[in-house]
């Protein structure tokens, strides 16, 4: 018999599978061109050509035992050095390879750092609405998830509410900006205020409270919006980065952790995180793609194409009468359900072959999420269906 924890996850997973099956069922009946699936955060845009060129060059010209072999559990030193240099040039920091651990995507990085930091019962604050797997990651190490609601108007973290939620057992707070699911970028003002709250609480309790900044969408920021670099504002910050979205490489499973030298207990945290990478069974981030991304640090997925999708869908939805948060980053639109029970709205949308994710999946009922990392054609084809759906609510 499987464990009780996994039993719960198997139950929860069936909801995602049902949505997937529903997409296939609708496509079989109506044709896939008449089904508008906004449910999945799987990038539709290809990786920039530099990535494949780098892979080809590496397998042709680099030593096979180096390219495919084991290396330090932290990753190739030259790759980590290249990542550190790239960050330094962009953010004016002073990182070296000793601050970087290559990881199996952001998910791998989050698990490494939570394994490194948490004792059973340690509390980890997350800001609702939040990426649902944070709960699972914290639970992996028997931590306690503490959910604090974002400001319901701006969807910025509510730092007064965070201040009230911090206790002696608070070990970390996970933040995610640009945010999945809201598309909001946390402002410098918010970050400064969060840092001030945490500094004061660290002093009060004599503990270290870490910010874990989950940043797979950092590069997807629009209209010249700045995504604040957190280690400049709060020294106990660990950054968890991924190329899944910025280079459209989610299946390659590649990212990194930044553990700054100024962090409390930096040396033991870094050493423990390297060991966590090993004992969690990752051993090291995949070798070939490590070497490839190191050559593509200035490459980017087509951000302008995401921006065009963003405008197309946001304008289409608001023209139809829906109320949405204007997204400044990431590739999601957060739409207010026209009825209180957003699951009912999701079911109604399905009648028009539109697939959406209910806000309850992000601990925020009353809203739904649309992922616009899809083909622009699908967005254009979907807009009449959204108009009809809006009509049923007389919007
Ligand atoms: N964090 C957030 C907020 C995400 O949206 C995702 C993926 O969608 C992840 C982490 C996991 O990313 P990765 O593919 O890098 O593991």
Coordinates of C-alpha atoms and ligand atoms in Angstrom, one line a residue, residues 41 104-108 131 134 137 176 180 214 216-217 242-245 250 253-254 332, ligand 1:
X41 CA 2.0 26.7 -18.4
X104 CA 17.1 20.3 -11.8
X105 CA 15.0 23.3 -12.6
X106 CA 13.3 25.6 -10.0
X107 CA 11.5 22.7 -8.6
X108 CA 14.8 20.9 -7.9
X131 CA 1.9 27.9 -7.0
X134 CA 4.9 24.9 -2.7
X137 CA 7.6 20.8 -1.4
X176 CA 7.4 34.4 -6.6
X180 CA 2.2 32.6 -11.2
X214 CA 11.3 31.6 -6.9
X216 CA 11.3 31.2 -13.2
X217 CA 9.6 34.2 -14.9
X242 CA 15.1 28.3 -13.9
X243 CA 15.5 28.4 -17.7
X244 CA 12.2 26.5 -18.1
X245 CA 10.5 29.6 -19.2
X250 CA 11.1 23.0 -19.2
X253 CA 15.2 20.5 -16.1
X254 CA 17.9 23.1 -15.6
X332 CA -0.7 34.3 -17.0
Ligands
LIG1 N1 7.7 27.9 -9.6 C1 6.7 28.4 -10.3 C2 6.0 29.6 -9.8 C3 6.3 27.8 -11.5 O1 5.3 28.3 -12.2 C4 7.0 26.6 -11.9 C5 6.5 25.9 -13.2 O2 5.5 26.2 -13.8 C6 8.0 26.1 -11.2 C7 8.4 26.8 -10.0 C8 8.8 24.9 -11.6 O3 9.7 25.3 -12.6 P1 10.8 24.3 -13.2 O4 10.3 23.8 -14.5 O5 12.0 25.2 -13.4 O6 11.0 23.3 -12.2

